[in-house]
Amino acid sequence: MASPAAGGPAATDRADPRDDPRGNHLRDRQGTAVIESILPASVTSVESYTDADDLFPEEAALVARAVEKRRLEFATARWCAHKALADLGYPATPILHGPKNEPLWPDGVIGALTHCDGYRAAAVARAGELAAIGIDAEPHRELPAGVLETVARPEEIPALAALASQHPKTHWDKLMFSAKESVYKAWFPLARRWLDFQDATLRFDPADRTFVAELHQAGPVVGGAPLTRMRGRFVVEGELLATSVVVRD
């Protein structure tokens, strides 16, 4: 396990943005957190709808020149990560990032972060229990004009149109964007290389809120076999949607 950084805030002493009665935290309103609802029990997750501005010095240095919006997104996602690690039994430690801005977790931990307007979350698990995690959250609104063609493969576009016809209250284009973001976040720590939007074909099952991603790049070996597909889950809660991918050993 990682050791606490000297001078850094202890996870148990950090101000909890969810204690703010003005915060719009879904757990308080409905009893089930968004990200938690689409992750297995072996994954520990924390989410927040209000911002915390409390970083380790090493983390603060990474966003010292960032605009306030970016700094608060970064800080609150890190707060979620620190709290999730503490819940998992790890001491407080800075979460830095690698050359592709991927979060660098303590030894023995896998995880993922996400943030969008008004929402931040982190999910972590012990490395021996799962191989990889990907999560993503987005505002539940349609993609800007022209973006779908860069996100979806040609065979995916008619399938999305059919889903939109059958379930018109869901923005399936944005859901596909989010799902491919989750696929990439689970892919990169295993493969250590880029996976483009066009490198995965997704099929959604609205009945059980799941999706399958068929990969078009040669994947790393996981559990003794090449990784050729990933499975994920999604949830839509009002103005927010979220997706997750879990890769098992």
Coordinates of N, CA and C in Angstrom, one line a residue:
M1 N 0.8 -1.2 0.0 CA 0.0 0.0 0.0 C 0.9 1.3 0.0
A2 N 0.3 2.3 -0.6 CA 1.1 3.6 -0.6 C 1.0 4.2 0.7
S3 N 2.1 5.0 1.0 CA 2.1 5.7 2.3 C 1.6 7.1 2.1
P4 N 1.0 7.7 3.2 CA 0.5 9.1 3.1 C 1.6 10.1 2.8
A5 N 1.3 11.1 2.0 CA 2.2 12.1 1.6 C 2.4 13.1 2.8
A6 N 3.6 13.4 3.1 CA 3.8 14.4 4.2 C 3.1 15.7 3.9
G7 N 2.4 16.2 4.9 CA 1.7 17.4 4.7 C 0.4 17.4 3.9
G8 N 0.1 16.2 3.4 CA -1.1 16.1 2.6 C -2.3 15.9 3.5
P9 N -3.5 16.2 3.0 CA -4.7 16.1 3.8 C -5.1 14.6 4.0
A10 N -5.5 14.2 5.2 CA -5.9 12.8 5.4 C -7.3 12.7 4.8
A11 N -7.6 11.5 4.2 CA -8.9 11.3 3.5 C -10.0 11.4 4.5
T12 N -9.8 11.0 5.7 CA -10.9 11.1 6.7 C -11.1 12.5 7.2
D13 N -10.2 13.4 7.0 CA -10.3 14.8 7.5 C -10.8 15.7 6.4
R14 N -10.9 15.3 5.2 CA -11.3 16.2 4.1 C -12.7 16.6 4.2
A15 N -13.0 17.8 3.8 CA -14.4 18.4 3.8 C -15.1 17.6 2.7
D16 N -16.3 17.1 3.1 CA -17.1 16.3 2.2 C -18.1 17.2 1.5
P17 N -18.0 17.4 0.2 CA -18.9 18.3 -0.5 C -20.4 17.9 -0.4
R18 N -20.6 16.6 -0.2 CA -21.9 16.1 -0.1 C -22.6 16.4 1.2
D19 N -21.8 17.0 2.2 CA -22.4 17.5 3.4 C -23.1 18.8 3.2
D20 N -22.9 19.5 2.1 CA -23.5 20.8 1.8 C -25.0 20.5 1.5
P21 N -26.0 21.1 2.3 CA -27.4 20.8 2.1 C -27.9 21.3 0.7
R22 N -27.1 22.2 0.1 CA -27.5 22.8 -1.2 C -27.1 21.8 -2.3
G23 N -26.2 20.8 -2.0 CA -25.7 19.9 -3.0 C -26.8 19.0 -3.6
N24 N -26.8 18.7 -4.9 CA -27.8 17.9 -5.5 C -27.2 16.5 -5.6
H25 N -27.1 15.8 -4.6 CA -26.5 14.5 -4.6 C -27.6 13.4 -4.7
L26 N -27.5 12.5 -5.7 CA -28.5 11.6 -6.0 C -28.7 10.6 -4.9
R27 N -27.6 10.2 -4.2 CA -27.8 9.2 -3.1 C -28.7 9.8 -2.1
D28 N -28.6 11.1 -1.8 CA -29.5 11.7 -0.8 C -31.0 11.7 -1.3
R29 N -31.2 11.8 -2.6 CA -32.5 12.0 -3.1 C -33.2 10.6 -3.3
Q30 N -32.4 9.6 -3.8 CA -33.0 8.4 -4.2 C -32.5 7.1 -3.5
G31 N -31.4 7.3 -2.8 CA -30.8 6.1 -2.1 C -29.9 5.3 -2.9
T32 N -29.7 5.5 -4.2 CA -28.8 4.8 -5.0 C -27.9 5.7 -5.8
A33 N -26.6 5.6 -5.7 CA -25.7 6.5 -6.4 C -25.7 6.0 -7.9
V34 N -25.4 7.0 -8.8 CA -25.5 6.7 -10.2 C -24.4 5.6 -10.6
I35 N -23.1 6.0 -10.4 CA -22.1 5.1 -10.8 C -22.2 3.7 -10.0
E36 N -22.4 3.8 -8.8 CA -22.5 2.6 -8.0 C -23.6 1.6 -8.5
S37 N -24.6 2.1 -9.1 CA -25.7 1.3 -9.6 C -25.3 0.5 -10.8
I38 N -24.2 0.8 -11.5 CA -23.8 0.1 -12.7 C -22.4 -0.6 -12.5
L39 N -22.0 -0.8 -11.3 CA -20.7 -1.4 -11.0 C -21.0 -2.6 -10.1
P40 N -20.1 -3.6 -10.2 CA -20.2 -4.8 -9.3 C -19.8 -4.4 -7.9
A41 N -20.2 -5.3 -6.9 CA -19.9 -5.1 -5.5 C -18.5 -5.0 -5.2
S42 N -17.6 -5.6 -6.0 CA -16.2 -5.6 -5.8 C -15.5 -4.2 -6.1
V43 N -16.3 -3.3 -6.6 CA -15.8 -1.9 -7.0 C -16.3 -0.9 -6.0
T44 N -15.4 -0.1 -5.4 CA -15.8 1.0 -4.5 C -15.9 2.3 -5.3
S45 N -17.0 3.0 -5.2 CA -17.2 4.2 -5.9 C -17.6 5.3 -5.0
V46 N -17.3 6.6 -5.4 CA -17.7 7.8 -4.7 C -18.0 8.8 -5.8
E47 N -19.1 9.5 -5.6 CA -19.5 10.6 -6.6 C -19.9 11.8 -5.8
S48 N -19.9 13.0 -6.6 CA -20.3 14.2 -6.0 C -20.9 15.1 -7.0
Y49 N -21.9 15.9 -6.6 CA -22.5 16.9 -7.4 C -22.1 18.3 -7.0
T50 N -21.3 18.4 -6.0 CA -20.7 19.7 -5.6 C -19.2 19.7 -5.5
D51 N -18.6 20.8 -5.7 CA -17.1 20.8 -5.8 C -16.4 20.9 -4.5
A52 N -15.3 20.2 -4.4 CA -14.3 20.4 -3.3 C -13.0 20.9 -3.9
D53 N -12.4 21.9 -3.2 CA -11.1 22.5 -3.7 C -10.0 22.2 -2.7
D54 N -9.6 20.9 -2.6 CA -8.7 20.4 -1.6 C -7.8 19.4 -2.2
L55 N -6.6 19.8 -2.6 CA -5.6 18.9 -3.3 C -4.3 18.7 -2.5
F56 N -3.7 17.6 -2.7 CA -2.3 17.5 -2.3 C -1.4 18.5 -3.1
P57 N -0.3 18.9 -2.6 CA 0.5 19.9 -3.3 C 0.9 19.3 -4.7
E58 N 1.2 18.0 -4.7 CA 1.7 17.4 -6.0 C 0.5 17.4 -7.0
E59 N -0.7 17.3 -6.5 CA -1.8 17.3 -7.4 C -2.1 18.7 -7.9
A60 N -2.1 19.7 -6.9 CA -2.3 21.1 -7.3 C -1.4 21.6 -8.3
A61 N -0.1 21.1 -8.3 CA 0.9 21.5 -9.3 C 0.5 21.2 -10.7
L62 N -0.3 20.1 -10.9 CA -0.7 19.6 -12.2 C -1.7 20.5 -12.8
V63 N -2.5 21.3 -12.0 CA -3.5 22.2 -12.6 C -3.3 23.6 -12.1
A64 N -2.0 24.0 -11.8 CA -1.7 25.3 -11.3 C -2.1 26.4 -12.3
R65 N -2.0 26.1 -13.6 CA -2.2 27.1 -14.6 C -3.6 26.9 -15.3
A66 N -4.4 26.0 -14.8 CA -5.7 25.7 -15.4 C -6.7 26.7 -15.0
V67 N -7.7 26.9 -15.8 CA -8.8 27.8 -15.5 C -9.6 27.1 -14.3
E68 N -10.4 28.0 -13.6 CA -11.0 27.5 -12.4 C -11.9 26.3 -12.7
K69 N -12.7 26.3 -13.8 CA -13.6 25.2 -14.1 C -12.8 23.9 -14.1
R70 N -11.7 23.9 -14.9 CA -10.9 22.7 -15.0 C -10.3 22.3 -13.7
R71 N -9.8 23.2 -12.9 CA -9.2 22.9 -11.6 C -10.2 22.3 -10.7
L72 N -11.4 22.8 -10.6 CA -12.4 22.3 -9.7 C -12.9 20.9 -10.2
E73 N -13.0 20.6 -11.5 CA -13.3 19.3 -12.0 C -12.2 18.3 -11.5
F74 N -11.0 18.7 -11.7 CA -9.8 17.9 -11.3 C -9.8 17.6 -9.8
A75 N -10.0 18.7 -9.0 CA -9.9 18.6 -7.6 C -11.0 17.7 -7.0
T76 N -12.3 17.9 -7.5 CA -13.4 17.1 -7.0 C -13.3 15.6 -7.4
A77 N -12.8 15.4 -8.7 CA -12.6 14.0 -9.1 C -11.5 13.3 -8.2
R78 N -10.5 14.1 -7.9 CA -9.5 13.6 -7.0 C -10.0 13.4 -5.5
W79 N -10.9 14.3 -5.1 CA -11.5 14.1 -3.8 C -12.3 12.8 -3.8
C80 N -13.0 12.5 -4.8 CA -13.8 11.2 -4.9 C -12.8 10.1 -4.9
A81 N -11.7 10.2 -5.6 CA -10.7 9.1 -5.6 C -10.1 8.9 -4.2
H82 N -9.7 10.0 -3.5 CA -9.1 9.8 -2.2 C -10.1 9.1 -1.3
K83 N -11.4 9.5 -1.4 CA -12.4 8.9 -0.5 C -12.6 7.5 -0.8
A84 N -12.7 7.1 -2.1 CA -12.8 5.7 -2.6 C -11.7 4.9 -2.1
L85 N -10.5 5.4 -2.2 CA -9.3 4.7 -1.7 C -9.4 4.4 -0.2
A86 N -9.8 5.5 0.5 CA -9.9 5.3 2.0 C -11.0 4.2 2.3
D87 N -12.1 4.2 1.5 CA -13.1 3.2 1.8 C -12.6 1.8 1.4
L88 N -11.6 1.8 0.5 CA -11.0 0.5 0.1 C -10.0 0.0 1.1
G89 N -9.6 0.9 2.0 CA -8.6 0.6 3.1 C -7.2 1.1 2.8
Y90 N -7.1 2.1 1.8 CA -5.8 2.6 1.5 C -5.6 4.0 2.1
P91 N -4.4 4.4 2.5 CA -4.2 5.7 3.1 C -4.3 6.8 2.0
A92 N -4.5 8.0 2.5 CA -4.5 9.2 1.5 C -3.2 9.3 0.8
T93 N -3.3 9.5 -0.5 CA -2.0 9.6 -1.3 C -2.4 10.4 -2.5
P94 N -1.4 11.2 -3.1 CA -1.7 12.0 -4.3 C -2.0 11.0 -5.5
I95 N -3.0 11.4 -6.3 CA -3.3 10.7 -7.6 C -2.8 11.6 -8.7
L96 N -1.6 11.2 -9.2 CA -1.0 12.0 -10.3 C -1.5 11.4 -11.6
H97 N -0.9 11.8 -12.7 CA -1.3 11.2 -14.0 C -0.1 10.9 -14.9
G98 N -0.3 10.0 -15.8 CA 0.7 9.6 -16.7 C 0.7 10.4 -18.0
P99 N 1.5 10.0 -19.0 CA 1.7 10.8 -20.2 C 0.4 11.0 -21.1
K100 N -0.6 10.1 -20.9 CA -1.8 10.3 -21.6 C -2.9 10.8 -20.7
N101 N -2.5 11.4 -19.6 CA -3.4 12.0 -18.5 C -4.2 10.9 -17.8
E102 N -3.7 9.7 -17.9 CA -4.4 8.6 -17.2 C -4.0 8.7 -15.7
P103 N -5.0 8.5 -14.8 CA -4.6 8.5 -13.3 C -3.7 7.4 -13.0
L104 N -2.7 7.7 -12.1 CA -1.8 6.7 -11.6 C -2.2 6.3 -10.2
W105 N -2.6 5.1 -10.1 CA -3.2 4.6 -8.8 C -2.1 3.9 -8.0
P106 N -2.3 3.8 -6.7 CA -1.3 3.1 -5.8 C -1.2 1.7 -6.3
D107 N 0.0 1.1 -5.9 CA 0.2 -0.3 -6.3 C -0.9 -1.2 -5.7
G108 N -1.4 -2.1 -6.5 CA -2.4 -3.0 -6.1 C -3.8 -2.5 -6.3
V109 N -4.0 -1.3 -7.0 CA -5.3 -0.7 -7.2 C -5.5 -0.4 -8.7
I110 N -6.7 -0.7 -9.1 CA -7.1 -0.2 -10.5 C -8.3 0.8 -10.3
G111 N -8.5 1.6 -11.2 CA -9.6 2.5 -11.1 C -9.8 3.4 -12.3
A112 N -10.8 4.3 -12.2 CA -11.1 5.3 -13.2 C -11.8 6.5 -12.6
L113 N -11.7 7.6 -13.3 CA -12.3 8.9 -12.9 C -13.2 9.4 -14.1
T114 N -14.2 10.2 -13.7 CA -15.0 10.9 -14.7 C -15.5 12.2 -14.1
H115 N -15.7 13.1 -15.0 CA -16.4 14.4 -14.6 C -17.1 15.0 -15.8
C116 N -18.2 15.6 -15.5 CA -18.9 16.4 -16.5 C -19.5 17.6 -15.8
D117 N -20.3 18.4 -16.5 CA -20.9 19.5 -15.8 C -21.8 19.1 -14.7
G118 N -21.4 19.5 -13.4 CA -22.2 19.2 -12.3 C -22.1 17.8 -11.7
Y119 N -21.1 17.0 -12.1 CA -21.0 15.7 -11.6 C -19.5 15.2 -11.7
R120 N -19.0 14.5 -10.7 CA -17.7 13.9 -10.6 C -17.8 12.6 -9.9
A121 N -16.9 11.6 -10.3 CA -17.0 10.3 -9.7 C -15.6 9.6 -9.9
A122 N -15.4 8.7 -9.0 CA -14.2 7.8 -9.0 C -14.7 6.4 -8.7
A123 N -14.0 5.4 -9.3 CA -14.3 4.0 -9.0 C -12.9 3.3 -8.9
V124 N -12.8 2.5 -7.8 CA -11.5 1.7 -7.6 C -11.8 0.3 -7.1
A125 N -10.8 -0.6 -7.3 CA -10.9 -2.0 -6.9 C -9.5 -2.5 -6.7
R126 N -9.5 -3.6 -6.0 CA -8.2 -4.3 -5.8 C -7.8 -5.0 -7.1
A127 N -6.5 -4.8 -7.5 CA -6.1 -5.3 -8.8 C -6.2 -6.8 -8.9
G128 N -6.2 -7.6 -7.8 CA -6.3 -9.0 -7.9 C -7.7 -9.5 -8.2
E129 N -8.7 -8.6 -8.0 CA -10.1 -8.9 -8.2 C -10.6 -8.6 -9.5
L130 N -10.1 -7.6 -10.2 CA -10.5 -7.2 -11.6 C -9.3 -6.8 -12.3
A131 N -9.4 -6.8 -13.7 CA -8.3 -6.4 -14.5 C -8.3 -5.0 -14.9
A132 N -9.5 -4.4 -15.1 CA -9.6 -3.0 -15.4 C -11.0 -2.5 -15.2
I133 N -11.1 -1.2 -15.0 CA -12.4 -0.5 -14.9 C -12.4 0.7 -15.8
G134 N -13.6 1.0 -16.4 CA -13.8 2.3 -17.1 C -15.1 2.9 -16.7
I135 N -15.2 4.1 -16.4 CA -16.4 4.8 -16.1 C -16.5 6.1 -16.9
D136 N -17.7 6.6 -17.2 CA -17.9 7.9 -17.8 C -19.3 8.4 -17.5
A137 N -19.4 9.7 -17.3 CA -20.7 10.4 -17.1 C -20.7 11.6 -18.1
E138 N -21.9 11.8 -18.6 CA -22.2 12.9 -19.5 C -23.5 13.6 -19.2
P139 N -23.7 14.8 -19.6 CA -25.0 15.4 -19.6 C -25.9 14.7 -20.6
H140 N -27.2 14.4 -20.2 CA -28.1 13.6 -21.0 C -28.7 14.6 -22.1
R141 N -28.0 14.8 -23.1 CA -28.4 15.6 -24.2 C -27.8 15.1 -25.5
E142 N -28.3 15.5 -26.6 CA -27.8 14.9 -27.9 C -26.4 15.5 -28.2
L143 N -25.7 14.8 -29.0 CA -24.3 15.2 -29.4 C -24.5 16.4 -30.3
P144 N -23.5 17.3 -30.3 CA -23.5 18.4 -31.3 C -23.6 17.9 -32.7
A145 N -24.1 18.7 -33.6 CA -24.2 18.3 -35.1 C -22.8 17.9 -35.6
G146 N -22.8 16.8 -36.3 CA -21.6 16.4 -37.0 C -20.7 15.5 -36.2
V147 N -20.9 15.4 -34.8 CA -20.0 14.6 -34.0 C -20.3 13.1 -34.1
L148 N -21.6 12.7 -34.3 CA -21.9 11.3 -34.3 C -21.1 10.6 -35.3
E149 N -20.9 11.2 -36.5 CA -20.1 10.5 -37.6 C -18.7 10.2 -37.2
T150 N -18.2 10.9 -36.2 CA -16.8 10.6 -35.8 C -16.8 9.6 -34.7
V151 N -17.9 9.5 -34.0 CA -18.0 8.6 -32.8 C -18.4 7.2 -33.3
A152 N -19.4 7.1 -34.2 CA -20.0 5.8 -34.5 C -19.5 5.3 -35.8
R153 N -19.3 4.0 -35.9 CA -19.0 3.3 -37.1 C -20.3 3.3 -38.0
P154 N -20.1 3.1 -39.4 CA -21.3 3.2 -40.3 C -22.4 2.2 -39.9
E155 N -22.0 1.0 -39.4 CA -23.0 0.0 -39.1 C -23.7 0.3 -37.8
E156 N -23.2 1.2 -37.0 CA -23.8 1.6 -35.7 C -24.9 2.6 -35.9
I157 N -24.8 3.5 -36.9 CA -25.7 4.6 -37.0 C -27.2 4.1 -37.2
P158 N -27.5 3.1 -38.1 CA -28.9 2.7 -38.2 C -29.4 2.0 -37.0
A159 N -28.5 1.3 -36.2 CA -28.9 0.7 -35.0 C -29.2 1.7 -33.9
L160 N -28.5 2.8 -33.9 CA -28.8 3.9 -33.0 C -30.2 4.6 -33.4
A161 N -30.4 4.7 -34.7 CA -31.7 5.3 -35.2 C -32.9 4.4 -34.7
A162 N -32.7 3.1 -34.8 CA -33.7 2.2 -34.4 C -34.0 2.3 -32.9
L163 N -32.9 2.4 -32.1 CA -33.1 2.5 -30.7 C -33.8 3.8 -30.3
A164 N -33.4 4.9 -31.1 CA -34.1 6.2 -30.8 C -35.6 6.2 -31.2
S165 N -35.9 5.4 -32.2 CA -37.3 5.3 -32.5 C -38.1 4.5 -31.5
Q166 N -37.5 3.5 -30.9 CA -38.2 2.6 -29.9 C -38.1 3.2 -28.5
H167 N -37.1 4.0 -28.2 CA -36.9 4.6 -26.9 C -36.5 6.1 -27.1
P168 N -37.5 6.9 -27.5 CA -37.1 8.3 -27.9 C -36.7 9.2 -26.7
K169 N -36.9 8.8 -25.5 CA -36.6 9.6 -24.4 C -35.1 9.5 -24.0
T170 N -34.4 8.6 -24.7 CA -32.9 8.4 -24.4 C -32.1 9.0 -25.6
H171 N -31.1 9.7 -25.3 CA -30.2 10.2 -26.3 C -29.1 9.2 -26.6
W172 N -29.4 8.3 -27.5 CA -28.5 7.1 -27.7 C -27.2 7.5 -28.3
D173 N -27.1 8.7 -29.0 CA -25.9 9.1 -29.6 C -24.9 9.5 -28.5
K174 N -25.4 10.2 -27.5 CA -24.5 10.6 -26.3 C -24.2 9.4 -25.5
L175 N -25.1 8.4 -25.4 CA -24.9 7.2 -24.7 C -23.7 6.4 -25.3
M176 N -23.7 6.4 -26.7 CA -22.6 5.7 -27.4 C -21.3 6.4 -27.1
F177 N -21.3 7.7 -27.2 CA -20.1 8.4 -26.9 C -19.6 8.1 -25.5
S178 N -20.4 8.1 -24.5 CA -20.0 7.8 -23.2 C -19.5 6.3 -23.0
A179 N -20.2 5.4 -23.7 CA -19.8 4.0 -23.6 C -18.5 3.8 -24.2
K180 N -18.2 4.5 -25.3 CA -16.8 4.3 -25.9 C -15.8 4.9 -25.1
E181 N -16.1 6.0 -24.4 CA -15.2 6.6 -23.4 C -14.8 5.6 -22.3
S182 N -15.8 4.9 -21.8 CA -15.6 3.9 -20.8 C -14.8 2.7 -21.3
V183 N -15.1 2.3 -22.5 CA -14.3 1.2 -23.1 C -12.8 1.7 -23.2
Y184 N -12.5 2.9 -23.7 CA -11.2 3.3 -23.8 C -10.5 3.4 -22.4
K185 N -11.2 3.9 -21.4 CA -10.6 4.0 -20.0 C -10.2 2.6 -19.5
A186 N -11.0 1.6 -19.8 CA -10.7 0.2 -19.4 C -9.6 -0.4 -20.3
W187 N -9.5 0.0 -21.5 CA -8.5 -0.5 -22.5 C -7.1 0.0 -22.2
F188 N -7.0 1.3 -22.0 CA -5.6 1.9 -22.0 C -4.7 1.3 -21.0
P189 N -5.1 1.1 -19.7 CA -4.2 0.6 -18.7 C -3.7 -0.8 -19.0
L190 N -4.5 -1.6 -19.8 CA -4.1 -2.9 -20.2 C -3.3 -2.9 -21.4
A191 N -3.6 -2.1 -22.4 CA -2.9 -2.2 -23.7 C -1.8 -1.2 -23.8
R192 N -2.0 -0.1 -23.1 CA -1.0 1.1 -23.1 C -0.9 1.7 -24.5
R193 N -2.0 1.7 -25.3 CA -2.0 2.3 -26.6 C -3.4 2.8 -26.9
W194 N -3.5 3.7 -27.8 CA -4.7 4.4 -28.2 C -5.7 3.5 -28.7
L195 N -7.0 3.7 -28.4 CA -8.1 3.0 -29.1 C -9.1 4.1 -29.5
D196 N -9.3 4.1 -30.9 CA -10.1 5.2 -31.5 C -11.6 4.8 -31.3
F197 N -12.5 5.8 -31.5 CA -13.9 5.6 -31.5 C -14.3 4.5 -32.5
Q198 N -13.5 4.6 -33.7 CA -13.9 3.6 -34.8 C -13.3 2.2 -34.5
D199 N -12.6 2.0 -33.4 CA -12.0 0.7 -33.2 C -12.8 -0.2 -32.3
A200 N -14.1 0.2 -32.1 CA -15.0 -0.6 -31.3 C -16.4 -0.5 -31.9
T201 N -17.1 -1.6 -32.0 CA -18.5 -1.6 -32.4 C -19.4 -2.0 -31.2
L202 N -20.4 -1.1 -30.9 CA -21.2 -1.3 -29.7 C -22.6 -1.8 -30.1
R203 N -23.1 -2.7 -29.3 CA -24.5 -3.1 -29.4 C -25.1 -2.9 -28.0
F204 N -26.2 -2.2 -28.0 CA -26.9 -1.9 -26.7 C -28.1 -2.8 -26.6
D205 N -28.4 -3.2 -25.3 CA -29.6 -3.9 -25.0 C -30.4 -3.1 -24.0
P206 N -31.4 -2.3 -24.4 CA -32.1 -1.5 -23.5 C -32.9 -2.2 -22.4
A207 N -33.2 -3.5 -22.7 CA -34.0 -4.2 -21.7 C -33.3 -4.4 -20.4
D208 N -32.0 -4.7 -20.4 CA -31.2 -4.8 -19.2 C -30.1 -3.8 -19.0
R209 N -30.2 -2.7 -19.8 CA -29.3 -1.6 -19.7 C -27.8 -2.1 -19.8
T210 N -27.5 -2.9 -20.8 CA -26.1 -3.3 -21.0 C -25.7 -3.0 -22.4
F211 N -24.4 -3.2 -22.6 CA -23.8 -3.1 -24.0 C -22.6 -4.0 -24.1
V212 N -22.3 -4.4 -25.4 CA -21.2 -5.2 -25.7 C -20.3 -4.4 -26.7
A213 N -19.0 -4.3 -26.5 CA -18.1 -3.7 -27.4 C -17.2 -4.7 -28.1
E214 N -17.4 -4.8 -29.4 CA -16.5 -5.7 -30.2 C -15.3 -4.8 -30.6
L215 N -14.1 -5.3 -30.2 CA -12.9 -4.5 -30.5 C -12.3 -4.9 -31.8
H216 N -11.8 -3.9 -32.6 CA -11.2 -4.1 -33.9 C -9.7 -3.8 -33.9
Q217 N -9.1 -3.8 -32.7 CA -7.6 -3.8 -32.5 C -7.3 -5.1 -31.8
A218 N -6.1 -5.6 -32.1 CA -5.6 -6.8 -31.3 C -5.4 -6.4 -29.9
G219 N -6.1 -7.1 -29.0 CA -6.1 -6.7 -27.6 C -5.0 -7.4 -26.8
P220 N -4.7 -6.9 -25.6 CA -3.8 -7.6 -24.7 C -4.4 -8.9 -24.2
V221 N -3.5 -9.8 -23.7 CA -4.0 -11.0 -23.1 C -4.5 -10.8 -21.7
V222 N -5.7 -11.2 -21.5 CA -6.3 -11.0 -20.1 C -7.0 -12.4 -19.8
G223 N -6.6 -12.9 -18.6 CA -7.2 -14.2 -18.2 C -6.8 -15.3 -19.2
G224 N -5.6 -15.2 -19.8 CA -5.1 -16.3 -20.7 C -5.6 -16.2 -22.1
A225 N -6.4 -15.2 -22.5 CA -6.9 -15.1 -23.8 C -6.9 -13.6 -24.3
P226 N -6.7 -13.4 -25.6 CA -6.7 -12.1 -26.1 C -8.1 -11.4 -25.8
L227 N -8.0 -10.1 -25.5 CA -9.2 -9.3 -25.2 C -9.8 -8.9 -26.5
T228 N -10.9 -9.4 -26.9 CA -11.6 -9.1 -28.1 C -12.9 -8.3 -27.9
R229 N -13.5 -8.4 -26.7 CA -14.7 -7.7 -26.5 C -14.8 -7.2 -25.0
M230 N -15.6 -6.2 -24.8 CA -15.8 -5.8 -23.4 C -17.3 -5.7 -23.2
R231 N -17.7 -5.8 -22.0 CA -19.1 -5.7 -21.6 C -19.3 -4.5 -20.6
G232 N -20.4 -3.8 -20.8 CA -20.7 -2.7 -20.0 C -22.1 -2.5 -19.6
R233 N -22.4 -1.5 -18.7 CA -23.7 -1.2 -18.3 C -23.9 0.3 -18.4
F234 N -25.2 0.7 -18.5 CA -25.5 2.1 -18.5 C -26.7 2.5 -17.7
V235 N -26.8 3.7 -17.3 CA -27.9 4.2 -16.6 C -28.2 5.7 -17.1
V236 N -29.5 6.0 -17.1 CA -29.9 7.4 -17.4 C -30.8 7.9 -16.3
E237 N -30.3 8.9 -15.7 CA -31.0 9.5 -14.5 C -31.3 11.0 -14.8
G238 N -32.5 11.3 -15.4 CA -32.8 12.7 -15.7 C -31.9 13.3 -16.6
E239 N -31.1 14.3 -16.2 CA -30.2 15.1 -17.1 C -28.8 14.5 -17.1
L240 N -28.6 13.3 -16.5 CA -27.3 12.7 -16.4 C -27.4 11.3 -17.0
L241 N -26.4 10.9 -17.7 CA -26.2 9.4 -18.1 C -24.8 9.0 -17.7
A242 N -24.7 7.7 -17.4 CA -23.4 7.2 -17.0 C -23.2 5.8 -17.6
T243 N -22.0 5.4 -17.9 CA -21.6 4.1 -18.4 C -20.5 3.5 -17.6
S244 N -20.4 2.2 -17.6 CA -19.2 1.5 -17.0 C -18.8 0.3 -17.8
V245 N -17.5 0.0 -17.7 CA -17.0 -1.3 -18.3 C -16.1 -1.9 -17.2
V246 N -16.3 -3.2 -17.0 CA -15.4 -3.9 -16.1 C -14.8 -5.1 -16.8
V247 N -13.5 -5.2 -16.8 CA -12.8 -6.3 -17.4 C -12.3 -7.3 -16.3
R248 N -12.7 -8.5 -16.3 CA -12.4 -9.5 -15.3 C -11.1 -10.2 -15.7
D249 N -10.3 -10.7 -14.7 CA -9.1 -11.5 -15.0 C -9.5 -12.8 -15.6

